[in-house]
Short mmCIF file of C-alpha atoms in Angstrom, two decimals:
data_model
loop_
_atom_site.label_atom_id
_atom_site.label_comp_id
_atom_site.label_asym_id
_atom_site.label_seq_id
_atom_site.Cartn_x
_atom_site.Cartn_y
_atom_site.Cartn_z
CA UNK W 27 -22.20 -7.53 14.44
CA UNK W 28 -21.29 -11.11 13.20
CA UNK W 29 -21.53 -14.21 15.39
CA UNK W 30 -17.79 -14.81 14.47
CA UNK W 31 -15.42 -15.35 17.34
CA UNK W 32 -13.58 -12.24 18.53
CA UNK W 33 -9.80 -12.31 17.89
CA UNK W 34 -7.25 -9.67 19.49
CA UNK W 35 -4.70 -8.81 17.49
CA UNK W 36 -1.22 -6.38 18.37
CA UNK W 37 -1.78 -3.77 15.41
CA UNK W 38 1.72 -2.43 14.96
CA UNK W 39 3.18 -6.01 14.98
CA UNK W 40 0.45 -6.90 12.27
CA UNK W 41 1.89 -3.83 10.28
CA UNK W 42 5.40 -5.24 10.76
CA UNK W 43 4.37 -8.41 9.93
CA UNK W 44 0.82 -9.70 9.39
CA UNK W 45 1.95 -13.29 8.43
CA UNK W 46 2.23 -14.73 11.59
CA UNK W 47 -1.25 -13.27 12.67
CA UNK W 48 -2.90 -14.69 9.47
CA UNK W 49 -1.93 -18.32 9.72
CA UNK W 50 -3.19 -18.56 13.43
CA UNK W 51 -6.44 -17.13 11.96
CA UNK W 52 -6.71 -19.49 9.31
CA UNK W 53 -6.10 -22.18 11.79
CA UNK W 54 -7.94 -20.66 14.58
CA UNK W 55 -10.44 -18.86 13.38
CA UNK W 56 -10.67 -18.32 9.95
CA UNK W 57 -14.09 -16.16 10.00
CA UNK W 58 -13.07 -13.50 13.05
CA UNK W 59 -14.07 -10.10 14.39
CA UNK W 60 -11.14 -8.06 15.03
CA UNK W 61 -12.11 -5.17 17.69
CA UNK W 62 -8.92 -3.64 17.02
CA UNK W 63 -9.76 -3.25 13.13
CA UNK W 64 -13.74 -2.76 14.16
CA UNK W 65 -14.16 -5.75 11.06
CA UNK W 66 -14.89 -9.38 10.69
CA UNK W 67 -12.25 -10.75 8.79
CA UNK W 68 -12.64 -13.58 6.03
CA UNK W 69 -9.10 -15.27 6.10
CA UNK W 70 -9.44 -18.74 3.94
CA UNK W 71 -8.94 -18.54 0.36
CA UNK W 72 -11.96 -20.74 -0.05
CA UNK W 73 -14.43 -18.51 1.60
CA UNK W 74 -12.64 -15.49 -0.02
CA UNK W 75 -12.85 -16.95 -3.93
CA UNK W 76 -16.78 -18.02 -3.21
CA UNK W 77 -17.82 -14.63 -1.35
CA UNK W 78 -15.98 -11.71 -3.74
CA UNK W 79 -18.41 -13.05 -6.34
CA UNK W 80 -21.86 -13.06 -4.16
CA UNK W 81 -21.96 -9.23 -4.57
CA UNK W 82 -25.77 -9.81 -3.67
CA UNK W 83 -24.56 -10.60 -0.16
CA UNK W 84 -20.90 -9.11 0.06
CA UNK W 85 -21.23 -5.43 -1.71
CA UNK W 86 -18.97 -3.23 -2.35
CA UNK W 87 -21.14 -0.23 -2.20
CA UNK W 88 -20.25 1.33 0.94
CA UNK W 89 -21.71 4.87 0.90
CA UNK W 90 -20.07 5.68 4.53
CA UNK W 91 -16.97 3.92 3.74
CA UNK W 92 -13.56 5.86 3.18
CA UNK W 93 -13.04 5.37 0.27
CA UNK W 94 -16.45 7.02 -1.19
CA UNK W 95 -16.47 9.43 1.39
CA UNK W 96 -12.63 10.86 0.75
CA UNK W 97 -12.14 10.01 -3.16
CA UNK W 98 -15.48 10.11 -4.80
CA UNK W 99 -17.99 6.90 -5.63
CA UNK W 100 -15.75 5.30 -7.98
CA UNK W 101 -16.56 1.72 -10.00
CA UNK W 102 -14.44 -0.45 -7.03
CA UNK W 103 -17.61 0.80 -4.65
CA UNK W 104 -20.33 -0.18 -7.10
CA UNK W 105 -21.61 -3.20 -8.39
CA UNK W 106 -23.96 -4.83 -10.91
CA UNK W 107 -24.64 -2.81 -13.69
CA UNK W 108 -23.47 0.24 -12.49
CA UNK W 109 -19.68 -1.10 -12.21
CA UNK W 110 -19.78 -2.77 -15.21
CA UNK W 111 -21.01 0.09 -17.22
CA UNK W 112 -18.19 2.28 -15.98
CA UNK W 113 -15.74 -0.68 -16.36
CA UNK W 114 -16.54 -1.06 -19.88
CA UNK W 115 -16.41 2.61 -20.64
CA UNK W 116 -12.43 2.44 -19.55
CA UNK W 117 -11.96 -0.76 -21.22
CA UNK W 118 -10.43 0.49 -24.38
CA UNK W 119 -7.19 2.35 -22.34
CA UNK W 120 -6.33 -0.65 -20.25
CA UNK W 121 -7.46 -3.63 -22.54
CA UNK W 122 -4.50 -6.39 -23.24
CA UNK W 123 -4.67 -5.11 -26.85
CA UNK W 124 -4.16 -1.73 -26.02
CA UNK W 125 -1.57 -2.56 -23.61
CA UNK W 126 0.39 -4.85 -26.20
CA UNK W 127 -0.03 -2.05 -28.95
CA UNK W 128 0.57 0.98 -26.80
CA UNK W 129 1.47 1.06 -23.24
CA UNK W 130 4.39 -1.22 -23.20
CA UNK W 131 6.57 0.65 -25.33
CA UNK W 132 5.81 3.69 -23.76
CA UNK W 133 6.68 1.92 -20.42
CA UNK W 134 9.85 0.51 -22.14
CA UNK W 135 11.07 4.24 -22.69
CA UNK W 136 10.10 5.32 -19.47
CA UNK W 137 12.33 2.39 -18.11
CA UNK W 138 15.37 2.91 -20.67
CA UNK W 139 15.36 6.98 -19.79
CA UNK W 140 15.43 6.23 -15.54
CA UNK W 141 17.88 3.12 -16.16
CA UNK W 142 19.95 5.51 -18.28
CA UNK W 143 20.19 8.16 -15.47
CA UNK W 144 21.62 5.49 -12.77
CA UNK W 145 24.89 5.42 -11.31
CA UNK W 146 25.97 2.64 -8.35
CA UNK W 147 27.49 5.47 -6.51
CA UNK W 148 27.86 3.85 -2.99
CA UNK W 149 24.37 2.51 -1.89
CA UNK W 150 21.39 3.01 -4.08
CA UNK W 151 17.63 2.95 -2.66
CA UNK W 152 15.87 0.95 -5.62
CA UNK W 153 12.65 1.91 -4.40
CA UNK W 154 13.23 5.78 -4.43
CA UNK W 155 15.55 5.31 -7.57
CA UNK W 156 13.70 3.20 -9.84
CA UNK W 157 10.66 1.36 -8.69
CA UNK W 158 8.81 4.92 -7.20
CA UNK W 159 9.93 6.68 -10.20
CA UNK W 160 8.88 3.86 -13.53
CA UNK W 161 5.88 3.17 -11.86
CA UNK W 162 4.70 7.06 -11.70
CA UNK W 163 5.51 7.77 -15.24
CA UNK W 164 3.98 5.18 -16.79
CA UNK W 165 1.09 6.08 -14.51
CA UNK W 166 1.05 9.41 -15.64
CA UNK W 167 0.55 8.14 -19.22
CA UNK W 168 -1.95 5.90 -18.53
CA UNK W 169 -4.13 8.10 -16.61
CA UNK W 170 -3.51 11.12 -19.24
CA UNK W 171 -2.01 13.01 -16.62
CA UNK W 172 1.56 14.15 -17.87
CA UNK W 173 1.24 17.71 -16.25
CA UNK W 174 1.88 15.97 -12.73
CA UNK W 175 5.62 15.49 -11.58
CA UNK W 176 6.22 11.62 -10.88
CA UNK W 177 6.86 13.14 -7.08
CA UNK W 178 3.29 13.77 -6.98
CA UNK W 179 1.89 11.10 -8.36
CA UNK W 180 3.44 8.78 -5.64
CA UNK W 181 3.16 10.94 -2.70
CA UNK W 182 -0.99 11.90 -3.58
CA UNK W 183 -1.53 8.04 -4.20
CA UNK W 184 0.12 7.40 -1.02
CA UNK W 185 -2.03 10.14 0.83
CA UNK W 186 -4.94 8.48 -0.73
CA UNK W 187 -3.89 4.88 0.58
CA UNK W 188 -3.23 6.17 3.72
CA UNK W 189 -6.39 7.86 4.06
CA UNK W 190 -9.11 5.13 2.86
CA UNK W 191 -7.19 2.42 5.23
CA UNK W 192 -7.39 5.19 8.41
CA UNK W 193 -9.54 3.18 9.89
CA UNK W 194 -8.20 4.71 13.67
CA UNK W 195 -9.50 8.15 12.36
CA UNK W 196 -6.41 9.79 12.79
CA UNK W 197 -6.93 13.62 11.63
CA UNK W 198 -3.36 14.06 10.03
CA UNK W 199 -3.80 11.45 7.98
CA UNK W 200 -7.20 12.72 6.67
CA UNK W 201 -6.03 15.88 5.80
CA UNK W 202 -3.06 14.51 3.68
CA UNK W 203 -5.74 12.30 1.69
CA UNK W 204 -7.88 15.83 1.18
CA UNK W 205 -4.71 17.30 0.15
CA UNK W 206 -3.81 14.60 -2.44
CA UNK W 207 -7.30 14.52 -3.72
CA UNK W 208 -7.07 18.57 -3.91
CA UNK W 209 -4.03 18.13 -6.20
CA UNK W 210 -5.33 15.49 -8.38
CA UNK W 211 -8.59 17.29 -9.37
CA UNK W 212 -6.12 20.50 -10.26
CA UNK W 213 -4.62 18.24 -12.45
CA UNK W 214 -7.66 16.82 -14.30
CA UNK W 215 -8.54 20.19 -14.68
CA UNK W 216 -5.86 21.16 -16.57
CA UNK W 217 -5.86 18.15 -18.82
CA UNK W 218 -9.75 18.05 -19.78
CA UNK W 219 -9.59 20.55 -22.35
CA UNK W 220 -6.41 19.07 -24.08
CA UNK W 221 -7.77 15.65 -24.21
CA UNK W 222 -11.32 16.95 -25.05
CA UNK W 223 -9.72 18.73 -28.19
CA UNK W 224 -7.37 15.85 -29.04
CA UNK W 225 -8.52 12.38 -27.45
CA UNK W 226 -6.17 9.58 -26.78
CA UNK W 227 -6.29 6.44 -25.15
CA UNK W 228 -5.59 7.30 -21.56
CA UNK W 229 -8.25 6.79 -19.01
CA UNK W 230 -9.08 10.37 -18.49
CA UNK W 231 -9.34 10.34 -22.71
CA UNK W 232 -11.31 7.46 -22.79
CA UNK W 233 -13.70 8.53 -20.17
CA UNK W 234 -14.18 11.74 -21.43
CA UNK W 235 -15.05 10.52 -24.95
CA UNK W 236 -17.50 7.97 -23.63
CA UNK W 237 -19.54 11.00 -21.94
CA UNK W 238 -18.88 9.54 -18.47
CA UNK W 239 -20.49 12.38 -15.48
CA UNK W 240 -17.39 14.34 -14.01
CA UNK W 241 -17.89 13.37 -10.95
CA UNK W 242 -17.21 9.83 -11.74
CA UNK W 243 -14.12 10.52 -14.08
CA UNK W 244 -12.76 12.09 -11.15
CA UNK W 245 -13.46 9.37 -8.79
CA UNK W 246 -12.23 6.73 -11.47
CA UNK W 247 -9.06 8.77 -11.84
CA UNK W 248 -8.26 8.95 -7.95
CA UNK W 249 -8.90 5.01 -8.32
CA UNK W 250 -6.43 4.42 -10.74
CA UNK W 251 -3.69 6.15 -9.25
CA UNK W 252 -4.55 5.20 -5.24
CA UNK W 253 -3.75 1.19 -6.93
CA UNK W 254 -2.22 1.98 -9.92
CA UNK W 255 1.16 3.61 -8.14
CA UNK W 256 1.40 1.60 -5.20
CA UNK W 257 1.13 -1.84 -6.50
CA UNK W 258 3.59 -1.94 -9.36
CA UNK W 259 6.14 -0.01 -7.21
CA UNK W 260 5.86 -2.26 -4.58
CA UNK W 261 5.79 -5.12 -6.66
CA UNK W 262 8.66 -4.19 -9.00
CA UNK W 263 11.04 -3.50 -6.08
CA UNK W 264 9.50 -6.35 -3.54
CA UNK W 265 10.24 -8.98 -6.58
CA UNK W 266 14.25 -7.65 -7.57
CA UNK W 267 14.25 -8.25 -3.34
CA UNK W 268 13.11 -11.58 -3.74
CA UNK W 269 14.95 -12.58 -6.50
CA UNK W 270 18.59 -11.16 -5.04
CA UNK W 271 17.57 -13.28 -1.75
CA UNK W 272 17.40 -16.11 -3.83
CA UNK W 273 20.06 -16.82 -6.51
CA UNK W 274 18.87 -20.02 -7.71
CA UNK W 275 15.60 -18.62 -8.86
CA UNK W 276 16.98 -15.29 -10.37
CA UNK W 277 19.27 -17.42 -12.34
CA UNK W 278 16.38 -19.69 -13.57
CA UNK W 279 14.68 -16.01 -14.94
CA UNK W 280 17.69 -14.47 -16.32
CA UNK W 281 17.98 -17.61 -18.09
CA UNK W 282 14.43 -17.93 -19.77
CA UNK W 283 14.18 -21.40 -17.81
CA UNK W 284 11.13 -19.72 -16.00
CA UNK W 285 9.40 -16.51 -17.78
CA UNK W 286 9.29 -13.33 -15.49
CA UNK W 287 6.14 -13.12 -15.17
CA UNK W 288 6.16 -16.48 -13.66
CA UNK W 289 8.31 -14.29 -10.96
CA UNK W 290 6.16 -11.44 -10.82
CA UNK W 291 2.86 -13.78 -10.00
CA UNK W 292 4.76 -16.01 -7.43
CA UNK W 293 5.95 -12.66 -5.59
CA UNK W 294 2.31 -11.05 -5.54
CA UNK W 295 1.30 -14.27 -4.00
CA UNK W 296 3.81 -14.64 -1.55
CA UNK W 297 3.66 -10.76 -0.48
CA UNK W 298 0.71 -9.36 -1.74
CA UNK W 299 0.91 -5.67 -2.18
CA UNK W 300 -3.08 -5.34 -2.23
CA UNK W 301 -3.62 -7.33 0.87
CA UNK W 302 -7.15 -6.70 1.38
CA UNK W 303 -10.47 -5.31 0.47
CA UNK W 304 -13.53 -4.21 1.95
CA UNK W 305 -16.94 -5.15 1.91
CA UNK W 306 -20.71 -4.42 3.32
CA UNK W 307 -22.99 -7.19 4.25
CA UNK W 308 -25.90 -6.16 2.21
CA UNK W 309 -28.17 -8.81 3.71
CA UNK W 310 -28.19 -11.31 6.33
CA UNK W 311 -26.11 -14.18 5.77
CA UNK W 312 -24.51 -17.35 7.36
CA UNK W 313 -21.08 -19.42 6.30
CA UNK W 314 -21.36 -22.21 8.19
CA UNK W 315 -21.82 -21.68 11.82
CA UNK W 316 -21.20 -18.00 11.45
CA UNK W 317 -24.09 -15.75 10.79
CA UNK W 318 -23.78 -11.78 9.58
CA UNK W 319 -25.77 -8.67 10.07
CA UNK W 320 -27.00 -6.48 7.43
CA UNK W 321 -24.66 -3.31 6.88
CA UNK W 322 -21.79 -4.88 9.12
CA UNK W 323 -18.46 -4.62 7.85
CA UNK W 324 -16.19 -7.23 6.27
CA UNK W 325 -12.38 -7.23 5.47
CA UNK W 326 -11.65 -9.70 2.80
CA UNK W 327 -7.77 -10.74 3.50
CA UNK W 328 -6.43 -11.76 0.13
CA UNK W 329 -2.67 -11.60 2.14
CA UNK W 330 -4.25 -14.78 4.06
CA UNK W 331 -5.70 -16.68 1.00
CA UNK W 332 -2.32 -16.25 -1.06
CA UNK W 333 -0.93 -18.26 1.58
CA UNK W 334 -3.64 -20.49 2.34
CA UNK W 335 -2.12 -24.39 3.19
CA UNK W 336 -5.14 -25.75 1.65
CA UNK W 337 -4.18 -24.82 -1.97
CA UNK W 338 -0.46 -23.90 -1.39
CA UNK W 339 2.51 -26.03 -0.25
CA UNK W 340 4.67 -24.03 2.27
CA UNK W 341 3.17 -21.10 1.14
CA UNK W 342 5.16 -18.77 3.38
CA UNK W 343 8.68 -19.49 1.30
CA UNK W 344 8.82 -17.75 -2.42
CA UNK W 345 9.30 -19.92 -4.76
CA UNK W 346 9.33 -19.12 -8.90
CA UNK W 347 8.48 -22.74 -9.75
CA UNK W 348 5.13 -23.07 -7.95
CA UNK W 349 2.07 -23.19 -9.57
CA UNK W 350 0.64 -19.52 -8.43
CA UNK W 351 -2.41 -19.93 -10.42
CA UNK W 352 -4.76 -20.41 -7.49
CA UNK W 353 -3.54 -16.65 -6.31
CA UNK W 354 -6.15 -14.21 -6.08
CA UNK W 355 -3.38 -11.12 -5.66
CA UNK W 356 -5.39 -9.39 -8.81
CA UNK W 357 -9.02 -10.34 -6.70
CA UNK W 358 -11.44 -13.09 -7.89
CA UNK W 359 -14.85 -11.73 -8.99
CA UNK W 360 -16.24 -8.89 -11.21
CA UNK W 361 -13.58 -6.19 -9.36
CA UNK W 362 -11.35 -8.51 -10.75
CA UNK W 363 -8.24 -5.69 -11.00
CA UNK W 364 -8.97 -3.78 -14.61
CA UNK W 365 -5.28 -2.55 -14.47
CA UNK W 366 -3.98 -6.46 -14.26
CA UNK W 367 -2.53 -6.40 -17.61
CA UNK W 368 -0.82 -2.66 -17.82
CA UNK W 369 0.47 -4.50 -14.53
CA UNK W 370 1.98 -7.11 -15.30
CA UNK W 371 3.50 -5.44 -18.53
CA UNK W 372 4.91 -3.14 -16.33
CA UNK W 373 6.38 -5.25 -14.07
CA UNK W 374 7.25 -8.36 -15.67
CA UNK W 375 7.81 -7.61 -19.68
CA UNK W 376 9.68 -4.46 -19.02
CA UNK W 377 11.00 -3.23 -15.56
CA UNK W 378 12.06 -6.81 -14.60
CA UNK W 379 14.04 -8.14 -17.72
CA UNK W 380 15.79 -4.55 -18.24
CA UNK W 381 16.77 -4.14 -14.50
CA UNK W 382 18.84 -7.52 -14.27
CA UNK W 383 19.94 -7.09 -18.58
CA UNK W 384 21.27 -3.61 -17.30
CA UNK W 385 22.40 -3.54 -13.92
CA UNK W 386 25.16 -5.75 -13.95
CA UNK W 387 25.68 -7.72 -10.77
CA UNK W 388 22.95 -6.18 -8.95
CA UNK W 389 23.26 -6.84 -5.29
CA UNK W 390 21.89 -6.67 -1.51
CA UNK W 391 23.81 -4.41 1.20
CA UNK W 392 24.65 -7.11 3.61
CA UNK W 393 24.13 -4.51 6.44
CA UNK W 394 21.36 -2.43 5.17
CA UNK W 395 18.54 -5.08 5.41
CA UNK W 396 15.61 -3.59 3.48
CA UNK W 397 12.72 -2.10 5.87
CA UNK W 398 8.83 -3.58 4.50
CA UNK W 399 5.77 -3.00 6.15
CA UNK W 400 1.99 -2.62 5.88
CA UNK W 401 -1.18 -5.32 5.96
CA UNK W 402 -3.91 -3.52 3.55
CA UNK W 403 -1.11 -2.51 1.53
CA UNK W 404 2.39 -3.95 1.82
CA UNK W 405 5.75 -3.53 0.10
CA UNK W 406 9.17 -2.29 0.84
CA UNK W 407 9.90 0.80 2.40
CA UNK W 408 13.58 0.66 1.25
CA UNK W 409 15.62 -1.26 -1.32
CA UNK W 410 19.94 -0.58 -0.41
CA UNK W 411 21.44 -2.08 -3.47
CA UNK W 412 24.71 -1.43 -5.41
CA UNK W 413 26.11 -3.16 -8.81
CA UNK W 414 29.47 -2.43 -11.00
CA UNK W 415 29.44 0.25 -13.09
#
């Protein structure tokens, strides 16, 4: 255990809204051991920005970690050459060039089809009506698992997310995670012969062409689903909510005064959909007066870093005019999110402009405020809206 000061938290309250606690941590104990989470938290942007690049100390390789145990040994839990070799193997599927030339048109087709089917008959939960199916349909295309239903893509993603964040060891949560990974394995088994006969630019297609071992193929497909569904889903719904509650800023985006990408990047700073990434201490290390021991677990709190007062003025405020370039919503080191270009295209290039172009007078329901929750992964649980025919 590190020599960091102990800091107790109210776990349910932290799930409801982690930001007041994170602000206290940054002020009182930016490196602190939280017994309720069984980990030492790094909460300042400077500490996280430097530490994430020190893979010889803050290792992603966690043999006993929940992700390894439940999803297999994927590239997120590898460092150095082992990580880079798998990252290079998948790059043809999610490179900026491939996203522009291949995926964006498919994303646009998914958005058009889903929006065409929407009707403002009373109150619509926009998470369920658009954000969830759009994210899932895009992810089906990218992964190559077009044999799945979008409902399964979302449910299995959530099952794995809950499983790898199950630090309290709830057996029911673990069982749902196992069911999710079994479903994904079955979908992979069905598509392997199809994509072997006719390779494509999907993740499964390019990994099979690369000769990657099948256990790594499975693990990396599960990794893509675990993060690739919830982050765009939550970012789409969340950015829509943020803009609807800040109509002056929505006007800047719809008029073209600021790009949609800027609105998305500010939302990802303000409410980080992926709020934490775990690391294992690989060797004794000291940051200022805090000493770490080998093999202890630390959490890099991205959600705290993105509201660090040293780098963002009035960080609790959503402001699309802000320079959000210091945000580390997609990471800061060699594990920078490989799907960042695809995510930006899905949210900023396709979803947001289509939503506000197609849904006239889209608005919130006054007596139905949306619910939001989570700290390791954070997003809207629902978004009640309506619009004019």
